[in-house]
Short mmCIF file of C-alpha atoms in Angstrom, two decimals:
data_model
loop_
_atom_site.label_atom_id
_atom_site.label_comp_id
_atom_site.label_asym_id
_atom_site.label_seq_id
_atom_site.Cartn_x
_atom_site.Cartn_y
_atom_site.Cartn_z
CA MET A 1 35.14 -7.07 -26.08
CA LYS A 2 31.78 -8.92 -27.02
CA TYR A 3 29.35 -6.57 -29.19
CA THR A 4 25.81 -6.29 -27.89
CA ASP A 5 23.38 -4.98 -30.30
CA TYR A 6 21.43 -2.74 -28.63
CA TYR A 7 19.08 -1.94 -31.51
CA ALA A 8 18.30 -5.61 -31.71
CA ALA A 9 17.62 -5.75 -27.89
CA LEU A 10 15.05 -3.20 -28.11
CA GLY A 11 13.63 -4.71 -31.38
CA VAL A 12 14.25 -1.41 -33.48
CA GLU A 13 15.95 -0.24 -36.68
CA ARG A 14 19.43 1.40 -36.40
CA ASN A 15 17.33 4.36 -37.75
CA ALA A 16 14.65 4.35 -35.24
CA THR A 17 13.54 7.60 -33.94
CA LYS A 18 13.79 8.46 -30.05
CA ALA A 19 10.12 7.98 -29.92
CA GLU A 20 10.21 4.59 -31.49
CA ILE A 21 12.98 3.64 -29.14
CA LYS A 22 11.01 4.95 -25.91
CA GLN A 23 8.00 3.03 -27.06
CA ALA A 24 9.94 -0.13 -27.54
CA TYR A 25 11.56 0.14 -24.38
CA ARG A 26 8.53 0.79 -22.40
CA LYS A 27 6.76 -2.13 -23.95
CA LEU A 28 9.62 -4.54 -23.07
CA ALA A 29 10.13 -2.94 -19.51
CA HIS A 30 6.63 -3.66 -18.77
CA LYS A 31 6.99 -7.34 -19.73
CA TYR A 32 10.59 -8.23 -18.31
CA HIS A 33 11.07 -5.54 -15.27
CA PRO A 34 11.99 -7.39 -12.31
CA ASP A 35 9.94 -5.54 -9.94
CA ILE A 36 6.79 -6.39 -11.68
CA SER A 37 7.58 -9.51 -13.91
CA LYS A 38 7.38 -12.92 -13.16
CA ASP A 39 9.37 -14.12 -15.84
CA LYS A 40 12.33 -16.07 -14.37
CA ASP A 41 14.85 -14.62 -16.92
CA GLY A 42 13.06 -11.01 -16.76
CA GLU A 43 15.99 -9.78 -14.53
CA SER A 44 18.69 -10.58 -17.24
CA LYS A 45 16.54 -9.42 -20.05
CA PHE A 46 15.86 -6.26 -18.35
CA LYS A 47 19.18 -5.40 -17.68
CA GLU A 48 20.14 -5.80 -21.38
CA ILE A 49 16.91 -3.77 -22.43
CA ALA A 50 17.49 -1.12 -19.86
CA GLU A 51 21.26 -0.94 -20.95
CA ALA A 52 20.18 -0.37 -24.40
CA TYR A 53 17.82 2.26 -23.68
CA ARG A 54 20.24 4.21 -21.53
CA THR A 55 22.57 4.45 -24.41
CA LEU A 56 20.34 4.83 -27.57
CA LYS A 57 17.90 7.68 -25.89
CA ASP A 58 20.69 10.03 -25.20
CA ASP A 59 22.17 11.41 -28.52
CA GLU A 60 25.64 11.77 -27.25
CA LYS A 61 25.71 8.10 -26.19
CA ARG A 62 23.96 6.84 -29.16
CA ALA A 63 26.59 8.56 -31.51
CA GLU A 64 29.53 6.88 -29.57
CA TYR A 65 27.86 3.50 -29.83
CA ASP A 66 27.01 3.92 -33.80
CA GLN A 67 30.76 4.60 -34.05
CA LEU A 68 31.31 0.95 -33.01
CA GLY A 69 30.03 0.06 -36.28
CA VAL A 70 27.61 -2.65 -37.02
CA HIS A 71 28.35 -6.17 -35.70
CA LYS A 72 26.79 -9.32 -35.05
CA ALA A 73 25.54 -9.74 -31.30
CA GLY A 74 28.21 -11.59 -29.31
CA GLU A 75 30.75 -10.99 -31.91
CA GLU A 76 34.43 -10.14 -30.64
CA PHE A 77 35.45 -6.77 -31.90
CA SER A 78 37.82 -3.76 -30.69
CA PRO A 79 36.32 -0.52 -30.38
CA ARG A 80 37.58 2.26 -33.23
CA GLY A 81 36.96 5.99 -33.87
CA ASP A 82 36.63 8.63 -31.40
CA PHE A 83 35.37 6.10 -28.84
CA SER A 84 38.71 4.55 -28.09
CA ARG A 85 41.04 7.15 -29.33
CA GLN A 86 41.94 8.19 -25.98
CA TYR A 87 43.14 4.67 -24.93
CA GLU A 88 44.97 3.85 -28.13
CA ASP A 89 48.26 5.39 -27.18
CA ALA A 90 48.00 3.86 -23.48
CA ASP A 91 48.06 0.41 -24.92
CA ALA A 92 44.81 -0.40 -23.24
CA SER A 93 43.43 -3.73 -23.43
CA PHE A 94 39.60 -4.31 -24.18
CA SER A 95 39.73 -8.21 -24.21
CA ASP A 96 37.92 -8.36 -20.95
CA VAL A 97 35.84 -5.27 -20.96
CA ASP A 98 32.03 -5.56 -20.50
CA MET A 99 30.49 -2.99 -22.94
CA ALA A 100 27.99 -1.70 -20.30
CA ASP A 101 30.93 -0.89 -18.30
CA LEU A 102 32.85 0.91 -20.94
CA MET A 103 29.77 2.82 -21.88
CA ALA A 104 29.21 3.85 -17.96
CA ALA A 105 33.01 4.70 -17.95
CA PHE A 106 32.50 7.24 -20.89
CA ALA A 107 29.38 8.40 -19.28
CA ALA A 108 31.15 9.07 -15.99
CA ALA A 109 34.47 10.47 -17.75
CA ARG A 110 32.15 12.89 -19.81
CA GLN A 111 30.09 14.13 -16.60
CA GLY A 112 33.25 14.19 -14.81
CA GLY A 113 34.61 17.31 -16.65
CA ALA A 114 33.03 20.64 -18.38
CA GLN A 115 34.66 19.52 -21.54
CA GLY A 116 33.67 16.03 -22.25
CA HIS A 117 35.88 12.90 -22.31
CA GLY A 118 39.00 12.82 -24.22
CA GLN A 119 39.81 16.30 -22.98
CA GLY A 120 42.63 15.49 -20.72
CA GLN A 121 42.73 15.82 -16.90
CA ALA A 122 39.87 17.99 -16.72
CA ARG A 123 37.61 15.15 -17.03
CA GLN A 124 39.53 13.45 -13.86
CA GLN A 125 38.13 15.89 -11.27
CA ARG A 126 34.68 15.11 -9.99
CA PRO A 127 34.19 12.16 -7.77
CA TRP A 128 31.91 9.48 -9.27
CA PRO A 129 30.31 6.99 -6.96
CA GLY A 130 30.60 3.27 -7.59
CA GLN A 131 27.61 1.26 -8.75
CA ASP A 132 25.47 -0.73 -6.37
CA PHE A 133 24.96 -4.49 -7.09
CA GLU A 134 22.27 -7.08 -5.96
CA ILE A 135 22.68 -10.69 -6.29
CA GLU A 136 20.44 -13.40 -5.18
CA GLU A 137 21.93 -16.23 -3.05
CA PRO A 138 19.95 -19.50 -1.97
CA VAL A 139 20.22 -20.23 1.60
CA THR A 140 18.52 -23.37 3.49
CA LEU A 141 15.99 -23.35 6.07
CA GLU A 142 18.63 -25.22 8.26
CA GLN A 143 20.91 -22.02 7.61
CA VAL A 144 18.35 -19.82 8.64
CA TYR A 145 17.51 -21.81 11.83
CA THR A 146 20.74 -21.60 13.21
CA GLY A 147 22.53 -18.82 11.41
CA ALA A 148 25.41 -19.68 8.92
CA GLU A 149 28.37 -18.28 7.13
CA ILE A 150 28.04 -18.25 3.31
CA ASP A 151 30.39 -17.63 0.54
CA VAL A 152 29.17 -15.45 -2.34
CA SER A 153 30.93 -14.64 -5.58
CA ILE A 154 30.39 -11.75 -7.90
CA SER A 155 32.45 -10.16 -10.47
CA VAL A 156 32.34 -6.29 -10.14
CA PRO A 157 33.87 -3.83 -12.55
CA GLU A 158 37.27 -2.11 -11.25
CA HIS A 159 39.09 0.61 -13.15
CA ASP A 160 42.59 0.19 -14.70
CA GLU A 161 45.01 3.03 -14.61
CA HIS A 162 43.47 4.07 -17.98
CA GLY A 163 39.99 4.22 -16.61
CA LEU A 164 38.77 1.19 -18.41
CA ALA A 165 36.68 -1.22 -16.24
CA HIS A 166 37.43 -4.67 -15.95
CA ARG A 167 35.19 -7.41 -14.33
CA VAL A 168 37.10 -8.73 -11.31
CA PRO A 169 35.95 -11.62 -9.44
CA ARG A 170 35.32 -11.37 -5.72
CA LYS A 171 34.48 -13.61 -3.07
CA PHE A 172 32.98 -12.47 0.38
CA ARG A 173 32.03 -14.40 3.50
CA VAL A 174 29.01 -13.26 5.13
CA LYS A 175 26.75 -14.45 7.89
CA VAL A 176 23.15 -15.44 7.20
CA PRO A 177 21.55 -14.15 10.41
CA LYS A 178 19.29 -16.49 12.47
CA GLY A 179 15.73 -15.82 11.62
CA ALA A 180 16.45 -14.48 8.24
CA ALA A 181 13.33 -14.53 6.01
CA ASP A 182 12.92 -15.16 2.17
CA GLY A 183 13.56 -12.10 0.13
CA GLN A 184 15.27 -10.12 3.00
CA ARG A 185 18.58 -8.25 1.87
CA LEU A 186 21.93 -8.18 3.45
CA ARG A 187 23.82 -5.01 2.83
CA LEU A 188 27.65 -5.00 2.29
CA PRO A 189 28.68 -1.47 2.37
CA GLY A 190 31.24 -0.59 -0.11
CA LYS A 191 31.62 -3.98 -1.82
CA GLY A 192 29.84 -3.07 -4.98
CA GLY A 193 31.44 -1.33 -8.02
CA GLN A 194 34.61 0.90 -7.36
CA GLY A 195 34.05 4.79 -7.32
CA LEU A 196 36.09 6.82 -9.68
CA HIS A 197 38.29 9.99 -8.70
CA GLY A 198 37.57 9.41 -5.11
CA GLY A 199 34.07 8.79 -5.40
CA LYS A 200 32.57 6.24 -2.73
CA PRO A 201 32.33 2.71 -3.62
CA GLY A 202 28.91 1.13 -4.21
CA ASP A 203 27.32 -1.39 -1.92
CA LEU A 204 26.68 -5.03 -2.55
CA TYR A 205 23.19 -6.31 -1.72
CA ILE A 206 22.51 -10.10 -1.11
CA VAL A 207 18.78 -11.20 -1.68
CA MET A 208 18.49 -14.33 0.57
CA ARG A 209 16.34 -16.88 -1.31
CA VAL A 210 15.00 -19.66 1.13
CA LEU A 211 15.08 -23.02 -0.54
CA PRO A 212 12.01 -25.00 -0.56
CA HIS A 213 12.29 -27.73 2.12
CA PRO A 214 11.16 -31.30 1.43
CA LEU A 215 9.37 -31.55 4.88
CA TYR A 216 8.69 -27.92 6.14
CA ARG A 217 6.56 -25.19 4.82
CA VAL A 218 7.23 -21.71 5.82
CA ASP A 219 4.75 -18.85 6.87
CA GLY A 220 6.95 -16.21 8.60
CA LYS A 221 8.36 -17.85 11.87
CA GLU A 222 5.71 -20.41 11.79
CA LEU A 223 6.61 -23.79 10.23
CA PHE A 224 4.00 -26.36 8.77
CA MET A 225 4.61 -30.20 7.99
CA ASP A 226 2.25 -33.00 7.18
CA LEU A 227 1.96 -35.93 9.53
CA PRO A 228 1.01 -39.15 7.80
CA LEU A 229 -1.10 -41.42 10.09
CA ALA A 230 -2.37 -44.96 9.55
CA PRO A 231 -6.09 -45.14 10.13
CA TRP A 232 -5.59 -47.16 13.34
CA GLU A 233 -3.07 -44.47 14.78
CA ALA A 234 -5.82 -41.79 14.00
CA VAL A 235 -8.60 -43.89 15.75
CA LEU A 236 -6.33 -45.14 18.53
CA GLY A 237 -3.86 -42.54 19.22
CA ALA A 238 -0.15 -42.78 18.83
CA SER A 239 3.14 -41.42 19.76
CA VAL A 240 5.15 -40.43 16.88
CA LYS A 241 8.79 -39.19 16.24
CA ILE A 242 8.68 -35.75 14.75
CA PRO A 243 11.89 -34.56 12.86
CA THR A 244 12.16 -30.63 13.73
CA LEU A 245 14.89 -28.28 12.93
CA GLY A 246 15.98 -28.44 16.24
CA GLY A 247 16.10 -32.32 16.76
CA THR A 248 13.59 -35.11 16.88
CA VAL A 249 10.88 -35.07 19.19
CA GLU A 250 8.17 -37.25 20.32
CA MET A 251 4.59 -36.18 20.14
CA ARG A 252 1.30 -37.81 21.35
CA VAL A 253 -1.30 -37.93 18.72
CA PRO A 254 -4.68 -38.07 20.49
CA PRO A 255 -7.20 -40.87 19.89
CA GLY A 256 -9.72 -39.98 17.50
CA THR A 257 -7.68 -37.62 15.30
CA ILE A 258 -9.31 -36.53 12.01
CA ASN A 259 -7.82 -35.78 8.98
CA GLY A 260 -6.31 -32.32 8.58
CA ARG A 261 -6.31 -31.76 12.24
CA GLN A 262 -3.32 -29.41 13.35
CA LEU A 263 -1.43 -30.30 16.13
CA ARG A 264 1.22 -27.59 17.42
CA LEU A 265 4.65 -28.09 18.67
CA ALA A 266 5.50 -24.84 20.48
CA LYS A 267 8.73 -23.19 19.99
CA ARG A 268 9.73 -25.68 17.22
CA GLY A 269 9.56 -23.33 14.49
CA LEU A 270 12.07 -20.58 13.28
CA PRO A 271 13.45 -17.97 15.10
CA GLY A 272 12.38 -14.25 14.61
CA PRO A 273 14.69 -11.26 14.28
CA ASP A 274 13.89 -10.72 17.89
CA GLU A 275 14.98 -14.29 18.98
CA THR A 276 11.48 -15.34 19.87
CA MET A 277 10.66 -18.84 18.38
CA GLY A 278 7.76 -19.76 16.10
CA ASN A 279 5.82 -22.98 16.41
CA LEU A 280 5.89 -26.21 14.14
CA HIS A 281 2.28 -27.08 13.24
CA VAL A 282 1.82 -30.67 12.17
CA VAL A 283 -1.10 -31.24 9.71
CA VAL A 284 -2.58 -34.64 10.15
CA ARG A 285 -2.95 -36.70 6.85
CA ILE A 286 -4.70 -39.97 7.22
CA GLU A 287 -3.05 -42.25 4.65
CA VAL A 288 -4.53 -45.88 3.70
CA PRO A 289 -2.47 -48.58 2.33
CA LYS A 290 -2.56 -49.09 -1.30
CA GLU A 291 -2.80 -52.86 -1.48
CA VAL A 292 -4.03 -55.18 1.34
CA THR A 293 -3.76 -58.87 1.74
CA ALA A 294 -6.65 -61.13 1.80
CA GLN A 295 -6.45 -61.65 5.50
CA GLN A 296 -6.15 -57.70 6.12
CA ARG A 297 -9.23 -57.45 3.76
CA GLU A 298 -11.31 -59.83 5.82
CA LEU A 299 -10.27 -57.88 8.89
CA TYR A 300 -11.28 -54.58 7.50
CA GLU A 301 -14.78 -56.34 6.47
CA LYS A 302 -15.03 -57.40 9.78
CA LEU A 303 -14.59 -53.88 11.29
CA ALA A 304 -17.02 -52.46 8.95
CA ALA A 305 -19.40 -54.66 10.01
CA GLU A 306 -18.89 -54.09 13.58
CA ALA A 307 -18.05 -50.42 13.61
CA GLY A 308 -21.40 -49.03 12.91
CA PHE A 309 -19.87 -45.96 11.93
CA ASN A 310 -21.17 -43.58 9.15
CA PRO A 311 -19.39 -40.44 8.59
CA ARG A 312 -22.03 -39.26 6.04
CA THR A 313 -25.21 -39.09 8.29
CA HIS A 314 -25.50 -35.30 7.56
CA PHE A 315 -26.12 -36.32 3.88
CA ASP A 316 -29.36 -38.16 4.72
CA LYS A 317 -31.60 -34.73 4.58
CA PHE A 318 -30.17 -33.95 1.17
CA GLN A 319 -31.05 -37.55 -0.26
CA ARG A 320 -33.65 -37.19 -2.80
CA GLY A 321 -34.00 -40.86 -4.46
CA SER A 322 -31.20 -42.30 -6.33
CA THR A 323 -30.51 -42.56 -10.31
CA MET B 646 51.93 -28.68 -17.85
CA THR B 647 49.10 -26.75 -16.11
CA SER B 648 49.52 -24.23 -13.51
CA LYS B 649 47.04 -23.92 -10.74
CA MET B 650 45.57 -20.64 -10.41
CA PRO B 651 45.72 -19.88 -6.38
CA ARG B 652 42.25 -19.94 -4.82
CA GLN B 653 41.18 -16.72 -3.69
CA ALA B 654 40.24 -16.68 -0.16
CA PRO B 655 36.86 -15.11 0.73
CA GLU B 656 36.85 -11.57 2.38
CA THR B 657 34.96 -11.87 5.61
CA VAL B 658 32.29 -8.98 5.54
CA ALA B 659 30.06 -7.77 8.31
CA ALA B 660 26.66 -7.43 6.66
CA VAL B 661 23.94 -5.18 7.57
CA TRP B 662 20.61 -7.10 7.96
CA LEU B 663 17.87 -5.07 6.45
CA ASN B 664 15.06 -6.00 8.59
CA GLU B 665 12.19 -4.71 10.94
CA THR B 666 14.37 -4.49 14.11
CA GLN B 667 16.90 -2.25 12.95
CA PHE B 668 16.44 1.45 12.03
CA CYS B 669 17.91 4.16 10.10
CA THR B 670 17.41 8.09 9.42
CA LEU B 671 15.83 9.62 6.57
CA ASP B 672 19.21 10.67 5.51
CA ASP B 673 20.38 7.26 5.32
CA LEU B 674 17.32 6.23 3.41
CA ALA B 675 17.98 8.97 0.81
CA GLN B 676 21.81 7.76 0.61
CA LEU B 677 21.26 4.57 0.08
CA SER B 678 18.45 4.63 -2.22
CA GLY B 679 19.24 7.61 -4.40
CA LEU B 680 15.73 9.06 -3.80
CA SER B 681 15.66 12.83 -2.72
CA LEU B 682 14.38 13.99 0.63
CA ALA B 683 11.22 15.22 -1.01
CA GLU B 684 10.59 12.16 -2.86
CA LEU B 685 10.88 10.20 0.25
CA LYS B 686 8.68 12.49 2.20
CA ASP B 687 6.25 11.87 -0.61
CA LEU B 688 6.21 7.89 -0.23
CA ILE B 689 6.14 8.65 3.59
CA SER B 690 2.95 10.63 3.01
CA VAL B 691 1.36 8.26 1.32
CA GLY B 692 2.08 5.42 3.91
CA VAL B 693 4.29 3.51 1.62
CA ILE B 694 7.17 4.22 4.17
CA GLU B 695 6.22 4.34 7.55
CA ALA B 696 8.32 6.52 10.16
CA LYS B 697 8.73 5.79 13.82
CA SER B 698 9.34 8.45 16.50
CA THR B 699 11.75 7.94 19.04
CA ASP B 700 11.43 9.25 22.64
CA ASP B 701 13.81 12.12 21.65
CA ASP B 702 11.40 13.27 19.09
CA HIS B 703 13.70 11.99 16.29
CA VAL B 704 12.23 10.12 13.30
CA ILE B 705 13.66 6.79 12.19
CA PHE B 706 12.45 4.20 9.83
CA GLN B 707 13.07 0.32 9.81
CA GLN B 708 15.91 -0.57 7.76
CA HIS B 709 13.76 -2.89 5.47
CA TYR B 710 12.54 0.33 4.02
CA VAL B 711 15.82 0.77 2.32
CA VAL B 712 14.88 -2.04 -0.01
CA VAL B 713 11.24 -0.10 -0.54
CA ALA B 714 12.99 3.13 -1.21
CA ARG B 715 15.81 1.42 -3.61
CA THR B 716 12.67 -0.24 -5.46
CA ALA B 717 11.26 3.09 -5.73
CA LYS B 718 14.25 4.69 -7.26
CA ARG B 719 14.44 1.67 -9.71
CA LEU B 720 10.92 2.11 -10.98
CA ARG B 721 11.13 6.02 -11.00
CA ASP B 722 14.50 5.73 -13.07
CA ASP B 723 13.04 2.87 -15.35
CA PHE B 724 9.79 3.92 -16.00
CA GLU B 725 10.53 7.81 -15.96
CA LEU B 726 7.56 8.00 -13.18
CA ASP B 727 6.85 11.37 -11.66
CA HIS B 728 6.09 11.77 -7.85
CA HIS B 729 2.52 10.72 -7.91
CA GLY B 730 3.01 7.84 -10.34
CA LEU B 731 5.70 6.62 -8.00
CA ALA B 732 3.72 6.45 -5.27
CA VAL B 733 0.96 4.83 -6.67
CA ALA B 734 3.25 2.19 -8.34
CA VAL B 735 5.09 1.48 -5.04
CA HIS B 736 1.97 1.38 -3.17
CA LEU B 737 0.08 -1.32 -5.58
CA LEU B 738 3.65 -3.37 -5.53
CA GLN B 739 3.38 -3.39 -1.90
CA ARG B 740 -0.35 -4.37 -2.03
CA ILE B 741 0.62 -7.21 -4.42
CA GLN B 742 3.49 -8.40 -2.03
CA GLU B 743 1.00 -8.40 0.83
CA LEU B 744 -1.57 -10.53 -0.97
CA GLU B 745 1.39 -13.07 -2.11
CA GLY B 746 2.38 -13.16 1.40
CA GLN B 747 -1.25 -14.20 2.39
CA LEU B 748 -1.53 -16.64 -0.38
CA SER B 749 1.65 -18.21 0.67
CA SER B 750 0.60 -18.41 4.30
CA ALA B 751 -2.65 -20.02 3.59
CA GLN B 752 -0.77 -22.55 1.17
CA ALA B 753 1.49 -23.42 3.89
CA GLN B 754 -0.94 -24.24 6.09
CA LEU B 755 -2.86 -26.79 3.67
CA MET B 756 -1.92 -30.43 3.51
CA HIS B 757 0.60 -30.89 0.81
CA GLY B 758 0.97 -26.97 0.84
CA ARG B 759 -1.87 -26.99 -1.62
CA LEU B 760 -5.57 -27.44 -2.30
CA SER B 761 -6.34 -30.99 -2.76
CA SER B 762 -9.32 -33.15 -2.47
CA ASP B 763 -8.02 -35.06 0.72
CA ALA B 764 -7.60 -31.82 2.71
CA ALA B 765 -11.22 -31.69 3.29
CA GLY B 766 -11.19 -32.63 6.99
CA ASP B 767 -11.94 -29.89 9.77
CA ALA B 768 -8.69 -28.26 10.67
#
């Protein structure tokens, strides 16, 4: 079992008072709590902080934890003292046991019976529900458009015959619903942590994270994409092929199209949960060639001379002489 | 010689999509979130969770409120919040999410998905 230094996680001394522990936890929780922090590693940091606080704020748990002795963070060790006495004769293995799971198992055991853990069968009575888990899974826009099956992997604690929790890999195949949105959850009932003593298993929540797409930007069911046009296409109009999630479509760009104009392709966006389709909005972006040949330059100059087009006529009334 | 571990076949599971078109009861919300009925009623009274009345006078909730209620439970536990503090915290979080949604919506409509000097043309 790998040692986790709960005191170091909270940044307090081993003899810290309860008030100091609480203060340290609150400070770190504000910084890393996944519901309020934008730190990309916030969730895993908070998990460690919360686990440390759960243990150290409780006198009984803290005493159990302190019995493990002082080790370096991440160091392999075997529990000793009262903490593991009940498992010694049972030849239990701690090698793949997560410390948080072990602490949770002891908490469950302690609350399961009136006499506390290590007191025989009395603690085996009360049902203890399994833990819920939440994981993030990346999904593509294409998967959201059509609906798709994805495989998700997770390791969940399962209790052996001694009541010790071991992490067991599980793999589930689930359907990403057509029209799912970024951040929405799928609930897999009963696929979380195992319950104890007849307690209900926990649920698994999958947070769908829609990956950024190189072409499309998402706003609910509406999709947006840029349409680069050559200046002559914008002036003269053009027929362009637009790749949509449902296949390529031909779109007519009207003559005189200006930069930034939005053209709408109806029902070419994303499906909603109610099966209605959003639209695809094409945002015109007029591009100019970075390099021109001498002949092209001559043509542009001829065009400039002949066009008589001044896009800045509205500047005239603001001109106050030049410097 | 190395022995190959058998690959674990995935278990196909019917998942529940927590969205706005499917509904659950107040008891479901309490059971799935771990909040008490009193705490949930508090969140309903301040408008953080919105109830919908059915034709036969039952009250139901969009399933996405399971996520809201679970977040509230997490905040309650992790920050040791009381009823009032919890309602304020969840309300402010929702407001932030709304604003983030509006920002993301505005960014999606811009050229390149961001403000840029060449996006100055009339839309």
